[in-house]
mmCIF file of C-alpha atoms in Angstrom:
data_model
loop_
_atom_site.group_PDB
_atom_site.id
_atom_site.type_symbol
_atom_site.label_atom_id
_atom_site.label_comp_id
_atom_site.label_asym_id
_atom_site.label_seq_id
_atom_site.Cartn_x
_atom_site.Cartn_y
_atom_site.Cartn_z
ATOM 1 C CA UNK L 1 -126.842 291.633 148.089
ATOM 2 C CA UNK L 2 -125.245 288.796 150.106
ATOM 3 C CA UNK L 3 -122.561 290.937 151.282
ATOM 4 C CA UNK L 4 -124.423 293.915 152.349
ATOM 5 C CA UNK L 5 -127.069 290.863 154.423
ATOM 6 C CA UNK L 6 -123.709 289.787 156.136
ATOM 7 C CA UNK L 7 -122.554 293.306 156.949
ATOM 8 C CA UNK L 8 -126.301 294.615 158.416
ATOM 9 C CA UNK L 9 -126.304 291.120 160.074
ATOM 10 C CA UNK L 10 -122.480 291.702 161.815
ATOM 11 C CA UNK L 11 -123.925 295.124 162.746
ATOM 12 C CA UNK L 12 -126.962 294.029 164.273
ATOM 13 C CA UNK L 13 -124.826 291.285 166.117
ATOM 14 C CA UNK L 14 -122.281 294.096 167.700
ATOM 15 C CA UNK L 15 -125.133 296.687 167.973
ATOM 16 C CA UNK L 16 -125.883 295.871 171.807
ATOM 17 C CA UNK L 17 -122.060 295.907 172.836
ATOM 18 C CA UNK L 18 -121.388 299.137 170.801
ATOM 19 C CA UNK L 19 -124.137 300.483 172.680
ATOM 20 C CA UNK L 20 -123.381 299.529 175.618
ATOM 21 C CA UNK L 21 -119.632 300.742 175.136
ATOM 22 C CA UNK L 22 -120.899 304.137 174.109
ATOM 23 C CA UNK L 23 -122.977 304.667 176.904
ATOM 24 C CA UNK L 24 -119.912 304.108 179.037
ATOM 25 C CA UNK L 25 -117.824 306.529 177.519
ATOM 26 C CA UNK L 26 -120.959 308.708 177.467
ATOM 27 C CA UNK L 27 -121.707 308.189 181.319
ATOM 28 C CA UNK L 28 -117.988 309.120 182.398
ATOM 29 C CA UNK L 29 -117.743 312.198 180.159
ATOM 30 C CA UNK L 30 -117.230 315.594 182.040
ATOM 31 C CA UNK L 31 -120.042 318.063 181.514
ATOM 32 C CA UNK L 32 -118.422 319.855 179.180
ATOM 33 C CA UNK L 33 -118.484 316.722 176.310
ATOM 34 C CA UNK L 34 -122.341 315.818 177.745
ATOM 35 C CA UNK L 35 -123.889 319.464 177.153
ATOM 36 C CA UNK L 36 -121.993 319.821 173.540
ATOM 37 C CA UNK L 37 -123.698 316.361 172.330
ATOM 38 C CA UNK L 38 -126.544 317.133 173.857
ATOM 39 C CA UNK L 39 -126.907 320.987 172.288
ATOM 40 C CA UNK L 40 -125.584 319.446 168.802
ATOM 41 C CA UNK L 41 -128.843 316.666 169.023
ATOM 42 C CA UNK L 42 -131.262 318.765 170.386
ATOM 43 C CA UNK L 43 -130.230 322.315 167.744
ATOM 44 C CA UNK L 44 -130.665 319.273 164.751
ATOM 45 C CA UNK L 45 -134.704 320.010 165.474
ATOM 46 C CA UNK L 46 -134.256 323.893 165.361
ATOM 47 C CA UNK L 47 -133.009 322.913 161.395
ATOM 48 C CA UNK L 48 -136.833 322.484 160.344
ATOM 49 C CA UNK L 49 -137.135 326.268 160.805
ATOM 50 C CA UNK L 50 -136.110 328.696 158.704
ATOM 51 C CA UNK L 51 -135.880 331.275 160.923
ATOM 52 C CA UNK L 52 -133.841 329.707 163.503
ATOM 53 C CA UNK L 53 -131.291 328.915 160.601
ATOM 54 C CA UNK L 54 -131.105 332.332 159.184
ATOM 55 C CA UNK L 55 -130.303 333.357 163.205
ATOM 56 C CA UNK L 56 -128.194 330.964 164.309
ATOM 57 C CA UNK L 57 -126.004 329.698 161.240
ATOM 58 C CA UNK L 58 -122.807 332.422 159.933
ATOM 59 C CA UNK L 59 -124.264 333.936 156.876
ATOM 60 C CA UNK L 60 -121.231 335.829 155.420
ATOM 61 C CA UNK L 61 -123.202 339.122 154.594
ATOM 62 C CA UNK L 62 -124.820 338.897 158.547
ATOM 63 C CA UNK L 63 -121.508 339.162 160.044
ATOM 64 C CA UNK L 64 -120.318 342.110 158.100
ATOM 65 C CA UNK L 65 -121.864 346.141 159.031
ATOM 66 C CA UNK L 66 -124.670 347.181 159.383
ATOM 67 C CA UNK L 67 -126.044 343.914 160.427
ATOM 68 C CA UNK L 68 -123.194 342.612 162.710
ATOM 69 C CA UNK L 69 -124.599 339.268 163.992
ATOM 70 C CA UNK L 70 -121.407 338.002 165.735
ATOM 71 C CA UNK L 71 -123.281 335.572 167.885
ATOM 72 C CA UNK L 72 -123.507 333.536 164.756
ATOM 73 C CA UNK L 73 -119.721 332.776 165.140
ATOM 74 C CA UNK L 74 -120.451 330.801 168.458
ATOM 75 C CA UNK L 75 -123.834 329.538 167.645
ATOM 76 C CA UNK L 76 -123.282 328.064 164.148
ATOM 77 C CA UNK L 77 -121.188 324.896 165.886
ATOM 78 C CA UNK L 78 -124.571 323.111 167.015
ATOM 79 C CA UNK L 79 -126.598 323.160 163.621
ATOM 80 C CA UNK L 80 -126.350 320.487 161.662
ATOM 81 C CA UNK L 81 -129.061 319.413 158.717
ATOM 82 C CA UNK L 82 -128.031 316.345 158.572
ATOM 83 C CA UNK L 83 -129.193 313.018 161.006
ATOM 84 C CA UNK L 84 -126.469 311.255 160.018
ATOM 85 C CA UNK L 85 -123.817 313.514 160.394
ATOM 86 C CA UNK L 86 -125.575 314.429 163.883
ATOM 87 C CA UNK L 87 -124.563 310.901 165.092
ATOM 88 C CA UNK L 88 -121.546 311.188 163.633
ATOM 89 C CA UNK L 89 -120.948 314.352 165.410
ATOM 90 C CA UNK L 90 -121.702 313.186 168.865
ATOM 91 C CA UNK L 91 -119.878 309.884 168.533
ATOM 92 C CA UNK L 92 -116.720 311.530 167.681
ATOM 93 C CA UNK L 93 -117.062 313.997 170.195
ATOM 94 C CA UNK L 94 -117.649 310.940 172.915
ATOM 95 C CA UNK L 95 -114.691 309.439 171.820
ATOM 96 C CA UNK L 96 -112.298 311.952 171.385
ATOM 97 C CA UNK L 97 -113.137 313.397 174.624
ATOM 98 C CA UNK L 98 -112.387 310.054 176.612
ATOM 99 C CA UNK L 99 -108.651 310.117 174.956
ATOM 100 C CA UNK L 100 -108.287 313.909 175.640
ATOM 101 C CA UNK L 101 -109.767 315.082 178.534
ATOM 102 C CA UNK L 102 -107.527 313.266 181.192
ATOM 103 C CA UNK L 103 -104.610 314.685 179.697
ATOM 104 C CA UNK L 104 -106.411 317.763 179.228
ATOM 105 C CA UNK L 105 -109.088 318.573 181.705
ATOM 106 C CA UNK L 106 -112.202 319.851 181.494
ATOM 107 C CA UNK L 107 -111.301 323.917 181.325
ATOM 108 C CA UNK L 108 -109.313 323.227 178.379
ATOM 109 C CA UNK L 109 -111.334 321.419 176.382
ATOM 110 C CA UNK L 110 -113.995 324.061 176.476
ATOM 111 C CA UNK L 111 -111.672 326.553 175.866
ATOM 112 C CA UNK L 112 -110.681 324.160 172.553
ATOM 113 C CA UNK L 113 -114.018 323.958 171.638
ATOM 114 C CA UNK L 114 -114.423 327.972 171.403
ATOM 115 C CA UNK L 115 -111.494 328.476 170.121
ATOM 116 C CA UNK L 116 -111.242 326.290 166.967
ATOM 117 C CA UNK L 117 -115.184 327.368 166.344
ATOM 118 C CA UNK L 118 -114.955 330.653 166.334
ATOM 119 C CA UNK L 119 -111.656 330.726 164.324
ATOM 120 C CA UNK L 120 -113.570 328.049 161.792
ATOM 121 C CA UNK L 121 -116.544 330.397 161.488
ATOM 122 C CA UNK L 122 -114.288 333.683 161.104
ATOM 123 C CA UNK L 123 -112.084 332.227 158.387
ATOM 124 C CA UNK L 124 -114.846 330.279 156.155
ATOM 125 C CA UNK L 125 -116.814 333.641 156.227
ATOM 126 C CA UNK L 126 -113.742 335.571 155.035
ATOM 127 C CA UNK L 127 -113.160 333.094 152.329
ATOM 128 C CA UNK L 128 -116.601 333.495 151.067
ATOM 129 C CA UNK L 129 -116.398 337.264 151.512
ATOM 130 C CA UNK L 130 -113.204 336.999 149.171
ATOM 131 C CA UNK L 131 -115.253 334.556 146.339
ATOM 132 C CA UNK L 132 -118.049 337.295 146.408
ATOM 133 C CA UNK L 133 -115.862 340.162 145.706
ATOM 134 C CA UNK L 134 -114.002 338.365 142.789
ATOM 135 C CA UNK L 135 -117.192 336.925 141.438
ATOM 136 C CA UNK L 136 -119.433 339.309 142.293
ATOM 137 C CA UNK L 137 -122.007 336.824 142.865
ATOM 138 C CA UNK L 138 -124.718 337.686 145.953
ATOM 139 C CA UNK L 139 -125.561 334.336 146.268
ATOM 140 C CA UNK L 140 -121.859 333.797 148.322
ATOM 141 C CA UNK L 141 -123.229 336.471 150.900
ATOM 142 C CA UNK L 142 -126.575 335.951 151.748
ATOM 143 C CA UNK L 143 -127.526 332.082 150.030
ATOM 144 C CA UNK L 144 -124.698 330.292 151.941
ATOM 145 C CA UNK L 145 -125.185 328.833 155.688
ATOM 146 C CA UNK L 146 -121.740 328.224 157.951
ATOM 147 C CA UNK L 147 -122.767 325.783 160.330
ATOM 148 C CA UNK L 148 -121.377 322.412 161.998
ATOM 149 C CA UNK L 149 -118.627 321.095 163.832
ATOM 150 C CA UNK L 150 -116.557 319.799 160.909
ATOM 151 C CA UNK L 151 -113.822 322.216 162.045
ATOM 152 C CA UNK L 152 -114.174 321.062 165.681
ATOM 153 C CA UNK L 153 -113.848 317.627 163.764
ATOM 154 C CA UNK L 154 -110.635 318.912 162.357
ATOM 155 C CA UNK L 155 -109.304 320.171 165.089
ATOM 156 C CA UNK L 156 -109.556 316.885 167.364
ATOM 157 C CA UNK L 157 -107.471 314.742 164.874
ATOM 158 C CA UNK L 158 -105.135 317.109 165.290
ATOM 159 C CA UNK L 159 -105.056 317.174 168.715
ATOM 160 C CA UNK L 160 -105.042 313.011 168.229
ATOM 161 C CA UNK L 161 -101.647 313.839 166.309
ATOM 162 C CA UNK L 162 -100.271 315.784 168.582
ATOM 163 C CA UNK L 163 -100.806 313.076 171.487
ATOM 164 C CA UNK L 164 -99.950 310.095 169.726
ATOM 165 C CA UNK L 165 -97.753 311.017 166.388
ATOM 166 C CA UNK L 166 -96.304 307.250 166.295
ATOM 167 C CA UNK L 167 -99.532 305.626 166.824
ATOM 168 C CA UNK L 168 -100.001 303.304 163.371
ATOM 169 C CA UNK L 169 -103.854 302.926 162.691
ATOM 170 C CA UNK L 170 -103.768 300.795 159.569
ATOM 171 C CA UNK L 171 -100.685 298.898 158.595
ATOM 172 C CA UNK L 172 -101.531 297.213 154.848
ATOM 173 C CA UNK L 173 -99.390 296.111 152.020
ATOM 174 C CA UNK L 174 -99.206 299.396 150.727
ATOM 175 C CA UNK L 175 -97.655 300.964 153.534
ATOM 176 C CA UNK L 176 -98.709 302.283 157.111
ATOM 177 C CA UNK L 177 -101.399 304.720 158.163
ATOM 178 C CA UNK L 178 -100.575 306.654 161.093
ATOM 179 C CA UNK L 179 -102.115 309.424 163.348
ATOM 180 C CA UNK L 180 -100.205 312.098 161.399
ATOM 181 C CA UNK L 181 -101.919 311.215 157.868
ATOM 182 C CA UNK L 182 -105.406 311.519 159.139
ATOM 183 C CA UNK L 183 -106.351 315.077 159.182
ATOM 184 C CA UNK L 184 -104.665 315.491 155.655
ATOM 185 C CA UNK L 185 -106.420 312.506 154.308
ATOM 186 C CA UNK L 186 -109.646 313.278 155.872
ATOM 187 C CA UNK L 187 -109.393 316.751 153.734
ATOM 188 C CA UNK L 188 -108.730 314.770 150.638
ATOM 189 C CA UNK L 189 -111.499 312.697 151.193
ATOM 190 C CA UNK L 190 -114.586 315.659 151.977
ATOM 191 C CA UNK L 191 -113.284 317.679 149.502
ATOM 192 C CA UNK L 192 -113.886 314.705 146.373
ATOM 193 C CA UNK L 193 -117.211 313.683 148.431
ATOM 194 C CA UNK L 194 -117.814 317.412 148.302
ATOM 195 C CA UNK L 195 -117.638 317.378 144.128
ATOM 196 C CA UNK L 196 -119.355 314.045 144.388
ATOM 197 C CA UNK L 197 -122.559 316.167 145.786
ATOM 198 C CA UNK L 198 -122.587 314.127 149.095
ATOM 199 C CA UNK L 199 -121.563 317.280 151.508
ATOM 200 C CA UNK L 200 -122.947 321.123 151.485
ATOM 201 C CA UNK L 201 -120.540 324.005 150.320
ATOM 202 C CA UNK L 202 -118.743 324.976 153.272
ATOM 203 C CA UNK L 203 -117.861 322.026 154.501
ATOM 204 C CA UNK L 204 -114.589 320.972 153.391
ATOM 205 C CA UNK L 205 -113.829 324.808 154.108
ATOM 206 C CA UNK L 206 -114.513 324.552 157.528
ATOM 207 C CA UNK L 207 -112.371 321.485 157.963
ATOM 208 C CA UNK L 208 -109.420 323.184 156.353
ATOM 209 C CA UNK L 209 -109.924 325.980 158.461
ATOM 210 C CA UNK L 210 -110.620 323.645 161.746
ATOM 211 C CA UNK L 211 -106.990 322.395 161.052
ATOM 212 C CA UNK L 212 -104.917 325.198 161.252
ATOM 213 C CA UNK L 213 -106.964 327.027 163.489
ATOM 214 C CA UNK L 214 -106.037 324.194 165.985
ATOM 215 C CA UNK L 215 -102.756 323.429 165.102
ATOM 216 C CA UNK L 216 -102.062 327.192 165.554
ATOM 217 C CA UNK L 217 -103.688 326.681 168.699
ATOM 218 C CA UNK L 218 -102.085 324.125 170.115
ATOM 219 C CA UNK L 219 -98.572 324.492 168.645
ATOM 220 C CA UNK L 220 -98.403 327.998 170.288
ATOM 221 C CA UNK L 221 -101.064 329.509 172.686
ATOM 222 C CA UNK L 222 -102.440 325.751 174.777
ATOM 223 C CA UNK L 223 -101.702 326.949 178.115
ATOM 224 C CA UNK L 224 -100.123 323.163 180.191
ATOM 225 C CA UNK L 225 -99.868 322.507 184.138
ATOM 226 C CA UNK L 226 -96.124 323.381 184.119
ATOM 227 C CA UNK L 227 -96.225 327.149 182.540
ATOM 228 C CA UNK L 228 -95.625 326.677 179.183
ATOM 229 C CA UNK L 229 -97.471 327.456 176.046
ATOM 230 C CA UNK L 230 -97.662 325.471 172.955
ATOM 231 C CA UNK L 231 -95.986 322.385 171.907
ATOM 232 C CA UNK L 232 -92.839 322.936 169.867
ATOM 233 C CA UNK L 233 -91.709 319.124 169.298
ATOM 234 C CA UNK L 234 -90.720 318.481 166.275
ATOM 235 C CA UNK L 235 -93.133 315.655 165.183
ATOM 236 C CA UNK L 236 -95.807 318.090 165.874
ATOM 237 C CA UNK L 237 -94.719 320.515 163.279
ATOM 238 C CA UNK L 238 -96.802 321.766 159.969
ATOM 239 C CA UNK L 239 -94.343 320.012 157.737
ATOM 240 C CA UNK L 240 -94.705 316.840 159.279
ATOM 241 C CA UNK L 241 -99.067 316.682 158.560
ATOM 242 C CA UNK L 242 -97.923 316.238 154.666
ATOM 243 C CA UNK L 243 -95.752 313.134 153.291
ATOM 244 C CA UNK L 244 -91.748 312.726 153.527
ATOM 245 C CA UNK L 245 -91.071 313.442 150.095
ATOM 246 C CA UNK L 246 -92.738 316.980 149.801
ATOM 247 C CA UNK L 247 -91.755 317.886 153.856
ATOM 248 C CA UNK L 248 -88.609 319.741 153.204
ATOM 249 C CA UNK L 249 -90.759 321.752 150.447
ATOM 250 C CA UNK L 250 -93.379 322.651 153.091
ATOM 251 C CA UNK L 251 -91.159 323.458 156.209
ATOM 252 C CA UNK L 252 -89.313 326.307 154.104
ATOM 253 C CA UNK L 253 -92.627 327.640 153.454
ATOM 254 C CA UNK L 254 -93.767 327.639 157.009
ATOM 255 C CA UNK L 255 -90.016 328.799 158.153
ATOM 256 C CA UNK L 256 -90.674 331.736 156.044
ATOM 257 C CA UNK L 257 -94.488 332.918 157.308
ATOM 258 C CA UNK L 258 -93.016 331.827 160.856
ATOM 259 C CA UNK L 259 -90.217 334.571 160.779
ATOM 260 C CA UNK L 260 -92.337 336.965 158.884
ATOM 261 C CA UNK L 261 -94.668 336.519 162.025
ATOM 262 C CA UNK L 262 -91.903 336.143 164.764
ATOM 263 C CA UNK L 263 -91.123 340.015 163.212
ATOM 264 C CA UNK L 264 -94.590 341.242 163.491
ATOM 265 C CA UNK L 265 -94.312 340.411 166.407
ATOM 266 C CA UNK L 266 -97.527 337.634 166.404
ATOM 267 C CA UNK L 267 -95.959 334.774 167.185
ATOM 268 C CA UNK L 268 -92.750 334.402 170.152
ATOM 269 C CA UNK L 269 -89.616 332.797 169.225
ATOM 270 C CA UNK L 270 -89.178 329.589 171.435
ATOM 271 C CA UNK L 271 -87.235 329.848 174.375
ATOM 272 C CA UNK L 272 -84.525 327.954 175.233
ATOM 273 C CA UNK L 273 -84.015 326.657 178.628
ATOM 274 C CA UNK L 274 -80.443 326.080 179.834
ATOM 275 C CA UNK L 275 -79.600 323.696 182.681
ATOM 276 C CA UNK L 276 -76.027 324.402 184.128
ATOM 277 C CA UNK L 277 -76.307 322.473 187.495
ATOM 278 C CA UNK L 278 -73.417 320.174 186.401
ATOM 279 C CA UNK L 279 -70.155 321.953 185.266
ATOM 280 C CA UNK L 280 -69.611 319.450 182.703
ATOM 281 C CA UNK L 281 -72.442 318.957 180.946
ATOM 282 C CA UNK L 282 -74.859 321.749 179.604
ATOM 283 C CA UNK L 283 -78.818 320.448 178.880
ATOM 284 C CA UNK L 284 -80.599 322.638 175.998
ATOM 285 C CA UNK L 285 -84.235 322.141 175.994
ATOM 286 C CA UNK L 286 -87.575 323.767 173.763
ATOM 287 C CA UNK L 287 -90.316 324.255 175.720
ATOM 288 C CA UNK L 288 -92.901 321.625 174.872
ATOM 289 C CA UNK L 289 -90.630 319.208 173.572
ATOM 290 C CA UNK L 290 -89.336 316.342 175.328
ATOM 291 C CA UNK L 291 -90.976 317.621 178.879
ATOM 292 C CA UNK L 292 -94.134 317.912 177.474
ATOM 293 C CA UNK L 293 -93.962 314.225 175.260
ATOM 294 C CA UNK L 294 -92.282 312.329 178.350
ATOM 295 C CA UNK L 295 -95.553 313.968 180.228
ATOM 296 C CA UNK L 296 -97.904 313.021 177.856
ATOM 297 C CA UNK L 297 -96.539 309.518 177.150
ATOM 298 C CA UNK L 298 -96.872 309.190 180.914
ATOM 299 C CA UNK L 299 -100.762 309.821 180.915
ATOM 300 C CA UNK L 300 -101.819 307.560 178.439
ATOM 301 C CA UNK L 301 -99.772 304.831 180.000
ATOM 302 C CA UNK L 302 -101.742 305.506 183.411
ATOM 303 C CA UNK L 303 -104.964 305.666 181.733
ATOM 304 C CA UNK L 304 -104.188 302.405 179.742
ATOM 305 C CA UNK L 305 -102.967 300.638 182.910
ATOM 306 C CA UNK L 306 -106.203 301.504 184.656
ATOM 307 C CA UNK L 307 -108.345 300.313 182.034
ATOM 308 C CA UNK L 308 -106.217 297.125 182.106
ATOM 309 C CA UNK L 309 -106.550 296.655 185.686
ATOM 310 C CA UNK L 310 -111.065 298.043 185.398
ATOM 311 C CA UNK L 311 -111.131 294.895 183.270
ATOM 312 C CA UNK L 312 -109.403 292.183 185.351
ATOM 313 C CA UNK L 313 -111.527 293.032 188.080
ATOM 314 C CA UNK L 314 -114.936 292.225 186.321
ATOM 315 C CA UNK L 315 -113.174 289.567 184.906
ATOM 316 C CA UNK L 316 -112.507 288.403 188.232
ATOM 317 C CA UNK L 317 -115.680 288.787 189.185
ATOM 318 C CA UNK L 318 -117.232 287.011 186.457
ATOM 319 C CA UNK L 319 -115.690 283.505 186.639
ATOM 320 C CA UNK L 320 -115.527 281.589 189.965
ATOM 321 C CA UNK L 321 -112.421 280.778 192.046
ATOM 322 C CA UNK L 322 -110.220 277.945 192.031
ATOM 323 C CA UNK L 323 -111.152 276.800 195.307
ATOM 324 C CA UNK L 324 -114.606 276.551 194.831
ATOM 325 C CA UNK L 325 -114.029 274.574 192.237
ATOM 326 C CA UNK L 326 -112.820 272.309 194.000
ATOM 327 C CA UNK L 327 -114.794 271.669 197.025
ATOM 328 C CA UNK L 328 -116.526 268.561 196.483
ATOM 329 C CA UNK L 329 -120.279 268.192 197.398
ATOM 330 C CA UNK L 330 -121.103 266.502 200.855
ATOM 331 C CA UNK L 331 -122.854 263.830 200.789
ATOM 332 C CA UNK L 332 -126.688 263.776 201.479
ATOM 333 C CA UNK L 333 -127.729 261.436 203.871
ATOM 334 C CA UNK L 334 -130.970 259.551 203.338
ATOM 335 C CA UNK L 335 -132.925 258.721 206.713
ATOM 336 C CA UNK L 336 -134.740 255.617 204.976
ATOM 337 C CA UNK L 337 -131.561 253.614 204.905
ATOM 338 C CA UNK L 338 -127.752 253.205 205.339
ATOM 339 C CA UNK L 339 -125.346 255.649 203.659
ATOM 340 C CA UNK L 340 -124.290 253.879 200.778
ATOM 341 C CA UNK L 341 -120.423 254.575 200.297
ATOM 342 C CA UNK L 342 -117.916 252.948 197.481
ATOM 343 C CA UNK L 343 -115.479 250.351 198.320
ATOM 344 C CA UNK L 344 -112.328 249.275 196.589
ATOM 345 C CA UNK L 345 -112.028 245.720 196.605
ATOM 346 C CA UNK L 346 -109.071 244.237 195.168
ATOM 347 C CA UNK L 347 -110.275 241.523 192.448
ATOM 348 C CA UNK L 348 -107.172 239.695 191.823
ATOM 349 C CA UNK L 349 -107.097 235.786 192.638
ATOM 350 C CA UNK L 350 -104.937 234.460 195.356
ATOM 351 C CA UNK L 351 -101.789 232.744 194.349
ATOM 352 C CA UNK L 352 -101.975 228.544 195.370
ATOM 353 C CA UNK L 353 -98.711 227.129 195.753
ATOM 354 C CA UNK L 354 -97.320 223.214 196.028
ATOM 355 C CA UNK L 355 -95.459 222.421 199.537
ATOM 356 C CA UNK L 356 -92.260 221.681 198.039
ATOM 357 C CA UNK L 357 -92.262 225.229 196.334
ATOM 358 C CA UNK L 358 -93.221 227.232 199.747
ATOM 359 C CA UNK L 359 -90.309 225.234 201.657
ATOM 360 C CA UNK L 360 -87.960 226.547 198.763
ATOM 361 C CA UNK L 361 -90.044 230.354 199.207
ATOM 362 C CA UNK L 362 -88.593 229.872 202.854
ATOM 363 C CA UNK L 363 -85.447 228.714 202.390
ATOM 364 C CA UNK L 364 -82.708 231.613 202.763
ATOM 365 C CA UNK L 365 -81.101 232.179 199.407
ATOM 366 C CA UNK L 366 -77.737 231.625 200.148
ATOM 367 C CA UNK L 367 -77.368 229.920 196.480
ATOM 368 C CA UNK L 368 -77.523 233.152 194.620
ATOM 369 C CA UNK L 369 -74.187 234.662 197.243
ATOM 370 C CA UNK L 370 -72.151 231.796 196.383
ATOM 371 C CA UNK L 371 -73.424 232.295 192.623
ATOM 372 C CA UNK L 372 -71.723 235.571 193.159
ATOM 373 C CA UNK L 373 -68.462 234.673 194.689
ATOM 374 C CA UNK L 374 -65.921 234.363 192.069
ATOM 375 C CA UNK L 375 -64.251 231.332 190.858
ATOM 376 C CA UNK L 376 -60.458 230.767 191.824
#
């Protein structure tokens, strides 16, 4: 009981600067991140209703003839039944967009946000649609509601990865946590809260769906400023989401479905750029690769550097100058009476001394030269 006092106390404390911080990040947001957190708040009150559930959530026997309700694959992002996860929802979506959308823009992160939906709401609905016909259980068509942005959640710590794949976020005794364990570990985690009864059906679905829909995404189709599509560094491959010890395991599986697709023609093989402008040297390059990282690297350094330099100015601000400092108050003059000013006076005794010891005082000191001469 002591423990959880301290912790609601420590939260209370830091509740006015969190808020404050959040409604920063919330105030400099495009339009884009403000009407997504707004829709996600405002659809939470649309949950009371039956009705608008049945309409707006993916019901795996909906989407498939005669009844066809494909606008459930757009609309199912902003229902969530849930107040908690609602704030969870919105935060992370704050949050993630003030990292992302400078190096992203606006346009993109839009197109993101339809893209990794709709993918998470075609692929849960499938996998449903594939329980039902080996179970042959109705209830997996018509009792189960897709809904939420726990693929969308998915989907931006991948994107996190893929900008940052160095960046350590816990470094313990046991070893380091980094940007590329999250969305694996996050998966780990809602699927035993799932069997723990603390999360609905779908969800950890949806957030293995929300992961490879985006990494798909982003490792081939993201359209950048320069032309090229994708991001084919290595650091931002499958293999590297999983630990070191069972990486070489996963990259010959995803070697193999990559060629199998290359052939199908669904996926491009990367190009390979070839700079000959000096006859002694020949530059091989992957698009995406070190272009695209030296680019990226070079956005979140600006972005850093100008919240750096945001916060010495109100620092500035806040405390006053040297020079005032030290400018020392006038004095105020009183027109009942003299200005009353401090003196210095020397309080050391005068010396008295005998006549015959002033005459020697006087007396040159040619005693102390012939003290000096030398004796011959």
């Amino acid at each position: 009981h002591r423990q959880v006092g301290k912790m609601a106390a420590t939260i209370k404390k830091n509740l006015p600067f969190l808020k404050e911080q959040f409604s920063a990040a919330f105030s400099n947001s495009s339009v884009v991140v403000k009407c997504v957190g707004i829709l996600v708040f405002l659809s939470y009150f649309l949950t009371f209703s039956e009705t608008a559930l049945s309409i707006l959530t993916v019901i795996p026997g909906n989407v498939i003839p005669p009844n066809f309700w494909i606008w459930t694959y757009f609309t199912h992002s902003f229902i969530e039944t849930h107040i908690w996860i609602v704030i969870i929802d919105v935060v992370v979506i704050v949050l993630y967009g003030k990292l992302l959308e400078p190096l992203w823009g606006a346009l993109q992160m839009l197109v993101f946000f339809l893209v990794v939906n709709f993918g998470v709401g075609v692929i849960t609905s499938f996998v449903y649609l594939c329980i039902y016909v080996i179970s042959r259980n109705d209830a997996y068509l018509f009792k189960v509601h897709i809904h939420g942005l726990a693929g969308y959640i998915a989907g931006f710590s991948v994107a996190v990865k893929q900008v940052m794949p160095d960046h350590v976020v816990v470094d313990s005794p046991f070893g380091k946590l980094g940007n590329r364990h999250i969305p694996i570990l996050m998966l780990m985690i809602t699927i035993f809260v799932r069997i723990l009864g603390g999360l609905d059906g779908p969800f950890p679905i949806m957030f293995g769906s929300g992961i490879l829909v985006s990494w798909i995404y982003l490792r081939f189709y993201q359209k950048h400023s320069n032309g090229n599509r994708g991001d084919m560094a290595e650091s931002f491959s499958f293999a590297s989401f999983f630990p070191d010890v069972i990486q070489p395991f996963i990259a010959v599986i995803c070697n193999t479905i990559f060629s199998a697709l290359v052939k199908i023609k669904v996926c491009k093989k990367p190009q390979r750029r070839y700079d000959v402008s000096s006859p002694s040297t020949i530059t091989i390059s992957l698009p995406g690769t070190d272009p695209l990282d030296a680019e990226r690297r070079r956005k979140l350094a600006l972005t850093a550097l100008n919240e750096r330099l945001s916060k010495t100015d109100s620092s500035q601000q806040s405390w006053p100058s040297l020079e005032d400092g030290a400018e020392s108050p006038s004095p105020t003059k009183d027109t009942s009476g003299p200005l009353l000013t401090s003196v210095k006076v020397d309080t050391k005794e005068p010396q008295v001394h005998t006549p015959s010891e002033e005459k020697a005082l006087k007396e040159p000191k040619e005693t102390m030269k012939d003290a000096e001469k030398p004796v011959s």
